[in-house]
PDB file of C-alpha atoms in Angstrom:
ATOM      1  CA  MET A   1      23.619 -14.975 -19.720  1.00 42.00           C
ATOM      2  CA  THR A   2      25.483 -14.703 -16.435  1.00 42.00           C
ATOM      3  CA  ASP A   3      24.624 -16.588 -13.266  1.00 42.00           C
ATOM      4  CA  SER A   4      23.516 -13.328 -11.633  1.00 43.00           C
ATOM      5  CA  ALA A   5      21.023 -12.457 -14.357  1.00 44.00           C
ATOM      6  CA  GLU A   6      17.350 -12.414 -13.516  1.00 47.00           C
ATOM      7  CA  TRP A   7      15.356 -15.216 -15.151  1.00 45.00           C
ATOM      8  CA  GLN A   8      11.624 -15.086 -15.754  1.00 47.00           C
ATOM      9  CA  THR A   9       9.412 -18.041 -16.730  1.00 49.00           C
ATOM     10  CA  VAL A  10       7.469 -17.249 -19.906  1.00 46.00           C
ATOM     11  CA  HIS A  11       6.151 -20.757 -20.582  1.00 50.00           C
ATOM     12  CA  ASP A  12       5.943 -23.773 -18.284  1.00 51.00           C
ATOM     13  CA  THR A  13       6.011 -26.517 -20.938  1.00 49.00           C
ATOM     14  CA  ALA A  14       8.413 -27.470 -23.717  1.00 48.00           C
ATOM     15  CA  VAL A  15       7.138 -28.286 -27.208  1.00 52.00           C
ATOM     16  CA  THR A  16       8.565 -28.942 -30.652  1.00 50.00           C
ATOM     17  CA  ASN A  17       7.389 -26.432 -33.225  1.00 53.00           C
ATOM     18  CA  THR A  18       7.037 -27.945 -36.714  1.00 55.00           C
ATOM     19  CA  ASN A  19       5.363 -24.954 -38.345  1.00 58.00           C
ATOM     20  CA  GLN A  20       7.691 -22.920 -40.498  1.00 58.00           C
ATOM     21  CA  ASP A  21       7.969 -19.166 -39.723  1.00 56.00           C
ATOM     22  CA  SER A  22       5.717 -19.496 -36.674  1.00 54.00           C
ATOM     23  CA  MET A  23       8.172 -18.214 -34.089  1.00 52.00           C
ATOM     24  CA  VAL A  24       6.472 -16.404 -31.199  1.00 49.00           C
ATOM     25  CA  HIS A  25       8.356 -13.296 -30.074  1.00 47.00           C
ATOM     26  CA  VAL A  26       8.011 -12.341 -26.411  1.00 46.00           C
ATOM     27  CA  THR A  27       8.861  -8.827 -25.218  1.00 45.00           C
ATOM     28  CA  ILE A  28       9.861  -8.588 -21.565  1.00 49.00           C
ATOM     29  CA  ASN A  29      10.113  -5.239 -19.788  1.00 53.00           C
ATOM     30  CA  THR A  30      13.379  -5.450 -17.875  1.00 68.00           C
ATOM     31  CA  THR A  31      13.369  -1.854 -16.598  1.00 84.00           C
ATOM     32  CA  LEU A  32      13.920  -1.895 -12.840  1.00 91.00           C
ATOM     33  CA  ILE A  33      11.019  -0.767 -10.674  1.00 91.00           C
ATOM     34  CA  CYS A  34      13.496   0.071  -7.910  1.00 93.00           C
ATOM     35  CA  GLN A  35      17.119   0.776  -8.717  1.00 90.00           C
ATOM     36  CA  ASN A  36      18.351  -0.952  -5.549  1.00 91.00           C
ATOM     37  CA  MET A  37      16.887  -4.392  -6.313  1.00 95.00           C
ATOM     38  CA  THR A  38      15.835  -6.684  -9.145  1.00 95.00           C
ATOM     39  CA  ASN A  39      12.181  -6.813 -10.132  1.00 95.00           C
ATOM     40  CA  GLN A  40      12.022 -10.366  -8.810  1.00 95.00           C
ATOM     41  CA  GLU A  41      13.311  -9.183  -5.422  1.00 96.00           C
ATOM     42  CA  PHE A  42      10.835  -6.294  -5.521  1.00 96.00           C
ATOM     43  CA  ALA A  43       7.926  -8.670  -6.122  1.00 96.00           C
ATOM     44  CA  LYS A  44       8.903 -10.791  -3.120  1.00 96.00           C
ATOM     45  CA  ILE A  45       9.212  -7.728  -0.877  1.00 97.00           C
ATOM     46  CA  ILE A  46       5.865  -6.335  -2.008  1.00 97.00           C
ATOM     47  CA  MET A  47       4.104  -9.576  -1.123  1.00 97.00           C
ATOM     48  CA  LYS A  48       5.824  -9.658   2.271  1.00 97.00           C
ATOM     49  CA  VAL A  49       4.816  -6.039   2.888  1.00 97.00           C
ATOM     50  CA  ARG A  50       1.267  -6.662   1.655  1.00 97.00           C
ATOM     51  CA  ASP A  51       0.881  -9.667   3.950  1.00 97.00           C
ATOM     52  CA  ALA A  52       2.136  -7.640   6.936  1.00 97.00           C
ATOM     53  CA  ALA A  53      -0.393  -4.904   6.135  1.00 98.00           C
ATOM     54  CA  VAL A  54      -3.179  -7.512   5.952  1.00 98.00           C
ATOM     55  CA  THR A  55      -2.240  -8.807   9.409  1.00 97.00           C
ATOM     56  CA  LEU A  56      -2.292  -5.291  10.885  1.00 98.00           C
ATOM     57  CA  VAL A  57      -5.763  -4.593   9.502  1.00 98.00           C
ATOM     58  CA  ILE A  58      -7.078  -7.924  10.772  1.00 98.00           C
ATOM     59  CA  GLU A  59      -5.788  -7.021  14.239  1.00 97.00           C
ATOM     60  CA  ARG A  60      -7.645  -3.695  14.154  1.00 98.00           C
ATOM     61  CA  ILE A  61     -10.872  -5.299  12.954  1.00 98.00           C
ATOM     62  CA  ALA A  62     -10.776  -7.598  15.980  1.00 98.00           C
ATOM     63  CA  ALA A  63      -9.941  -4.704  18.319  1.00 98.00           C
ATOM     64  CA  VAL A  64     -12.755  -2.492  17.012  1.00 98.00           C
ATOM     65  CA  SER A  65     -15.149  -5.381  17.547  1.00 98.00           C
ATOM     66  CA  LYS A  66     -14.227  -5.376  21.253  1.00 98.00           C
ATOM     67  CA  TRP A  67     -13.918  -1.566  21.467  1.00 98.00           C
ATOM     68  CA  ASP A  68     -12.437  -1.727  24.961  1.00 98.00           C
ATOM     69  CA  ALA A  69     -10.769   1.143  26.833  1.00 98.00           C
ATOM     70  CA  GLN A  70      -7.392   0.491  25.186  1.00 97.00           C
ATOM     71  CA  GLU A  71      -8.854   0.606  21.687  1.00 98.00           C
ATOM     72  CA  ARG A  72     -10.895   3.711  22.418  1.00 98.00           C
ATOM     73  CA  ALA A  73      -7.710   5.394  23.657  1.00 97.00           C
ATOM     74  CA  ARG A  74      -5.936   4.408  20.438  1.00 97.00           C
ATOM     75  CA  ALA A  75      -8.787   5.836  18.365  1.00 98.00           C
ATOM     76  CA  THR A  76      -8.742   9.068  20.379  1.00 97.00           C
ATOM     77  CA  THR A  77      -5.006   9.441  19.698  1.00 96.00           C
ATOM     78  CA  TYR A  78      -5.492   9.383  15.933  1.00 97.00           C
ATOM     79  CA  PHE A  79      -9.013  10.766  15.505  1.00 98.00           C
ATOM     80  CA  GLY A  80      -9.464  13.064  18.501  1.00 97.00           C
ATOM     81  CA  ARG A  81     -12.487  11.117  19.696  1.00 97.00           C
ATOM     82  CA  ALA A  82     -13.739   7.558  20.087  1.00 98.00           C
ATOM     83  CA  ASP A  83     -17.489   7.937  19.766  1.00 98.00           C
ATOM     84  CA  GLU A  84     -19.919   5.724  17.875  1.00 97.00           C
ATOM     85  CA  GLU A  85     -19.445   7.685  14.661  1.00 98.00           C
ATOM     86  CA  ILE A  86     -15.711   6.901  14.657  1.00 98.00           C
ATOM     87  CA  ARG A  87     -16.384   3.278  15.466  1.00 98.00           C
ATOM     88  CA  SER A  88     -18.993   3.024  12.692  1.00 98.00           C
ATOM     89  CA  VAL A  89     -16.551   4.404  10.110  1.00 98.00           C
ATOM     90  CA  LEU A  90     -13.927   1.868  11.217  1.00 98.00           C
ATOM     91  CA  VAL A  91     -16.394  -1.030  11.288  1.00 98.00           C
ATOM     92  CA  ALA A  92     -17.414  -0.236   7.723  1.00 98.00           C
ATOM     93  CA  GLY A  93     -14.017   0.733   6.315  1.00 98.00           C
ATOM     94  CA  LEU A  94     -11.542  -1.757   7.768  1.00 98.00           C
ATOM     95  CA  PRO A  95     -13.027  -4.888   6.106  1.00 98.00           C
ATOM     96  CA  LYS A  96     -13.126  -3.031   2.770  1.00 98.00           C
ATOM     97  CA  LEU A  97      -9.502  -2.003   3.249  1.00 98.00           C
ATOM     98  CA  LEU A  98      -8.621  -5.610   4.018  1.00 98.00           C
ATOM     99  CA  PHE A  99     -10.282  -6.731   0.796  1.00 98.00           C
ATOM    100  CA  ALA A 100      -8.392  -4.110  -1.227  1.00 97.00           C
ATOM    101  CA  LEU A 101      -5.054  -5.100   0.285  1.00 98.00           C
ATOM    102  CA  ARG A 102      -5.663  -8.744  -0.503  1.00 97.00           C
ATOM    103  CA  GLU A 103      -6.276  -7.792  -4.127  1.00 95.00           C
ATOM    104  CA  LEU A 104      -2.848  -6.167  -4.441  1.00 95.00           C
ATOM    105  CA  VAL A 105      -0.265  -8.067  -6.481  1.00 95.00           C
ATOM    106  CA  PRO A 106       3.253  -6.985  -7.521  1.00 94.00           C
ATOM    107  CA  GLU A 107       2.095  -6.209 -11.063  1.00 92.00           C
ATOM    108  CA  LYS A 108      -0.160  -3.478  -9.657  1.00 93.00           C
ATOM    109  CA  ILE A 109       2.737  -1.672  -7.953  1.00 93.00           C
ATOM    110  CA  VAL A 110       4.414   0.312 -10.719  1.00 89.00           C
ATOM    111  CA  ARG A 111       6.917   3.127 -11.181  1.00 88.00           C
ATOM    112  CA  TRP A 112       5.304   6.563 -11.376  1.00 83.00           C
ATOM    113  CA  ASP A 113       6.607   6.859 -14.967  1.00 79.00           C
ATOM    114  CA  ASP A 114       5.560   3.351 -16.027  1.00 70.00           C
ATOM    115  CA  ALA A 115       3.484   2.960 -19.184  1.00 64.00           C
ATOM    116  CA  LEU A 116       0.613   1.607 -17.075  1.00 63.00           C
ATOM    117  CA  ASN A 117       0.182   5.089 -15.592  1.00 64.00           C
ATOM    118  CA  LYS A 118      -0.617   6.480 -19.025  1.00 63.00           C
ATOM    119  CA  ASN A 119      -3.861   4.495 -18.940  1.00 63.00           C
ATOM    120  CA  LEU A 120      -5.023   6.057 -15.682  1.00 71.00           C
ATOM    121  CA  THR A 121      -7.681   8.764 -15.660  1.00 73.00           C
ATOM    122  CA  CYS A 122      -5.702  11.278 -13.614  1.00 78.00           C
ATOM    123  CA  ALA A 123      -2.150  12.604 -13.675  1.00 68.00           C
ATOM    124  CA  ILE A 124       0.380  11.210 -11.197  1.00 67.00           C
ATOM    125  CA  VAL A 125       2.735  13.953 -10.000  1.00 76.00           C
ATOM    126  CA  ALA A 126       6.424  13.711 -10.792  1.00 75.00           C
ATOM    127  CA  ASP A 127       9.031  12.265  -8.426  1.00 78.00           C
ATOM    128  CA  SER A 128      10.206  14.996  -6.032  1.00 79.00           C
ATOM    129  CA  GLY A 129      12.471  12.740  -3.992  1.00 78.00           C
ATOM    130  CA  ASN A 130      10.166  13.097  -0.976  1.00 82.00           C
ATOM    131  CA  ASN A 131       6.880  11.586  -2.164  1.00 87.00           C
ATOM    132  CA  ARG A 132       6.421   7.829  -1.741  1.00 92.00           C
ATOM    133  CA  ALA A 133       3.413   6.774  -3.803  1.00 93.00           C
ATOM    134  CA  GLY A 134       0.177   7.850  -5.387  1.00 91.00           C
ATOM    135  CA  VAL A 135      -3.129   6.442  -6.587  1.00 92.00           C
ATOM    136  CA  CYS A 136      -5.824   7.664  -8.946  1.00 91.00           C
ATOM    137  CA  LYS A 137      -9.177   7.647  -7.155  1.00 92.00           C
ATOM    138  CA  PRO A 138     -11.319   7.281 -10.299  1.00 90.00           C
ATOM    139  CA  ASP A 139      -9.383   4.083 -11.011  1.00 90.00           C
ATOM    140  CA  SER A 140      -9.811   2.699  -7.497  1.00 94.00           C
ATOM    141  CA  ARG A 141     -11.054  -0.721  -8.584  1.00 92.00           C
ATOM    142  CA  ARG A 142      -7.935  -1.274 -10.687  1.00 92.00           C
ATOM    143  CA  ARG A 143      -5.799  -1.224  -7.499  1.00 93.00           C
ATOM    144  CA  VAL A 144      -2.809   0.402  -9.214  1.00 92.00           C
ATOM    145  CA  ILE A 145      -0.283   2.139  -6.950  1.00 93.00           C
ATOM    146  CA  ALA A 146       2.446   4.280  -8.516  1.00 91.00           C
ATOM    147  CA  ILE A 147       5.608   4.396  -6.407  1.00 92.00           C
ATOM    148  CA  TYR A 148       8.505   6.836  -6.334  1.00 91.00           C
ATOM    149  CA  SER A 149      12.213   6.435  -5.630  1.00 91.00           C
ATOM    150  CA  ALA A 150      11.915   7.154  -1.897  1.00 94.00           C
ATOM    151  CA  PHE A 151       9.576   4.183  -1.484  1.00 96.00           C
ATOM    152  CA  CYS A 152      12.387   1.897  -2.638  1.00 95.00           C
ATOM    153  CA  THR A 153      14.770   2.961   0.141  1.00 94.00           C
ATOM    154  CA  ASP A 154      12.254   3.052   3.008  1.00 96.00           C
ATOM    155  CA  SER A 155      12.305   0.224   5.522  1.00 96.00           C
ATOM    156  CA  ASN A 156       9.943  -2.631   4.785  1.00 96.00           C
ATOM    157  CA  GLY A 157       8.110  -2.566   8.085  1.00 94.00           C
ATOM    158  CA  GLU A 158       9.657  -0.372  10.828  1.00 94.00           C
ATOM    159  CA  LEU A 159       6.418   1.175  12.008  1.00 93.00           C
ATOM    160  CA  TRP A 160       7.826   4.013  14.123  1.00 93.00           C
ATOM    161  CA  HIS A 161       8.713   5.956  10.960  1.00 91.00           C
ATOM    162  CA  GLY A 162       8.245   5.774   7.189  1.00 89.00           C
ATOM    163  CA  ALA A 163       7.892   2.206   5.914  1.00 96.00           C
ATOM    164  CA  LYS A 164       6.633   0.394   2.830  1.00 97.00           C
ATOM    165  CA  VAL A 165       3.899  -1.278   4.897  1.00 97.00           C
ATOM    166  CA  LYS A 166       2.541   2.087   5.984  1.00 97.00           C
ATOM    167  CA  THR A 167       2.711   3.524   2.466  1.00 97.00           C
ATOM    168  CA  ILE A 168       0.734   0.601   1.046  1.00 97.00           C
ATOM    169  CA  ILE A 169      -1.931   0.984   3.743  1.00 98.00           C
ATOM    170  CA  HIS A 170      -2.038   4.764   3.235  1.00 97.00           C
ATOM    171  CA  GLU A 171      -2.608   4.474  -0.504  1.00 97.00           C
ATOM    172  CA  CYS A 172      -5.281   1.803  -0.139  1.00 98.00           C
ATOM    173  CA  THR A 173      -7.266   4.016   2.266  1.00 98.00           C
ATOM    174  CA  HIS A 174      -7.626   6.490  -0.631  1.00 97.00           C
ATOM    175  CA  TYR A 175      -9.663   4.072  -2.742  1.00 97.00           C
ATOM    176  CA  THR A 176     -13.246   5.192  -3.084  1.00 97.00           C
ATOM    177  CA  ASP A 177     -14.517   1.753  -2.042  1.00 97.00           C
ATOM    178  CA  THR A 178     -12.472   1.641   1.196  1.00 98.00           C
ATOM    179  CA  PHE A 179     -12.196   4.862   3.270  1.00 98.00           C
ATOM    180  CA  ASN A 180     -12.146   7.359   0.369  1.00 98.00           C
ATOM    181  CA  SER A 181      -9.569   9.250   2.463  1.00 98.00           C
ATOM    182  CA  GLU A 182      -7.893  12.584   1.701  1.00 97.00           C
ATOM    183  CA  ASP A 183      -4.370  13.900   2.249  1.00 95.00           C
ATOM    184  CA  ILE A 184      -5.372  16.669   4.633  1.00 96.00           C
ATOM    185  CA  ILE A 185      -2.072  16.501   6.510  1.00 95.00           C
ATOM    186  CA  TYR A 186       0.921  14.168   6.384  1.00 93.00           C
ATOM    187  CA  GLY A 187       2.561  12.683   9.466  1.00 91.00           C
ATOM    188  CA  ASN A 188       4.481   9.538  10.413  1.00 83.00           C
ATOM    189  CA  THR A 189       4.610   9.946  14.188  1.00 86.00           C
ATOM    190  CA  GLU A 190       2.082   9.369  16.930  1.00 88.00           C
ATOM    191  CA  GLY A 191       2.744  12.793  18.426  1.00 89.00           C
ATOM    192  CA  GLY A 192       2.132  14.637  15.192  1.00 90.00           C
ATOM    193  CA  MET A 193      -1.063  12.776  14.444  1.00 93.00           C
ATOM    194  CA  ARG A 194      -2.336  13.260  18.014  1.00 94.00           C
ATOM    195  CA  ALA A 195      -1.831  17.025  17.772  1.00 95.00           C
ATOM    196  CA  PHE A 196      -3.706  17.139  14.459  1.00 96.00           C
ATOM    197  CA  ALA A 197      -6.532  14.954  15.788  1.00 97.00           C
ATOM    198  CA  LEU A 198      -7.083  17.050  18.889  1.00 95.00           C
ATOM    199  CA  GLY A 199      -7.464  20.183  16.793  1.00 95.00           C
ATOM    200  CA  ASN A 200      -9.424  18.532  13.989  1.00 96.00           C
ATOM    201  CA  PRO A 201     -11.691  15.834  15.448  1.00 94.00           C
ATOM    202  CA  ASP A 202     -14.156  16.095  12.556  1.00 95.00           C
ATOM    203  CA  SER A 203     -11.646  15.715   9.718  1.00 97.00           C
ATOM    204  CA  ALA A 204      -9.043  13.340  11.224  1.00 97.00           C
ATOM    205  CA  ILE A 205     -11.171  10.291  10.429  1.00 98.00           C
ATOM    206  CA  ARG A 206     -10.975  11.309   6.741  1.00 98.00           C
ATOM    207  CA  ASN A 207      -7.201  11.856   6.751  1.00 98.00           C
ATOM    208  CA  ALA A 208      -5.154   9.053   5.159  1.00 97.00           C
ATOM    209  CA  ASP A 209      -2.186   9.314   7.530  1.00 97.00           C
ATOM    210  CA  SER A 210      -4.484   9.415  10.569  1.00 97.00           C
ATOM    211  CA  ILE A 211      -6.138   6.166   9.496  1.00 98.00           C
ATOM    212  CA  THR A 212      -2.738   4.693   8.623  1.00 97.00           C
ATOM    213  CA  GLY A 213      -1.331   5.748  11.991  1.00 96.00           C
ATOM    214  CA  TYR A 214      -4.256   4.189  13.828  1.00 97.00           C
ATOM    215  CA  ILE A 215      -3.605   0.911  12.036  1.00 97.00           C
ATOM    216  CA  SER A 216       0.156   0.815  11.937  1.00 95.00           C
ATOM    217  CA  THR A 217       2.131   3.443  13.851  1.00 90.00           C
ATOM    218  CA  PHE A 218       3.797   1.951  16.896  1.00 89.00           C
ATOM    219  CA  ASP A 219       7.155   0.584  18.093  1.00 87.00           C
ATOM    220  CA  LYS A 220       7.310  -2.642  16.126  1.00 86.00           C
ATOM    221  CA  THR A 221       8.884  -4.174  13.030  1.00 91.00           C
ATOM    222  CA  VAL A 222       6.431  -6.266  11.005  1.00 90.00           C
ATOM    223  CA  ALA A 223       8.461  -6.913   7.833  1.00 86.00           C
ATOM    224  CA  ARG A 224      12.209  -7.050   7.227  1.00 82.00           C
TER     225      ARG A 224
END
């Protein structure tokens, strides 16, 4: 094995086996999740991205608790209104989203064509080159996110455009025990989401990218 090969620990102790023909065979899936990095590198990035997403949600939970003029303006930008109904949805949904994010581990982030997807109760669409990720709502409690090739080349946390942090948040808002959001319209910019919110103040609070934008779309890098 070369020095650049990726090593994985399969047992943390060394023992002497005295039983004849009792060799244990271990099968390791070495297929790359992302073609531009090793699976070990991917796992480290996912945890960094997950932790950044957790921080962003914690910040919004604190801001909704205060619900000052600045936070109401932010809510109006993404939901078209900042009334008590909007606040109630956020008060209920953000802590659940935080819990779901904290449950994410690298093993739950899989390729869209990974064998794990075959055990899901809905079909994950094929990789078009433009889609980033997908989840199966009936399997919400399993916290499995299927990613596509474009996810691998997005920035980790540049929040003014597409980023892994935003994709992870977006997908977790779909879970039935968080926001149970829908993909009514896609958008990665504040301007686009504001225009949608103003024309759709009743449905914006149910739109995954509107919720994601409210949490994480601004001029900041949270993960590199």
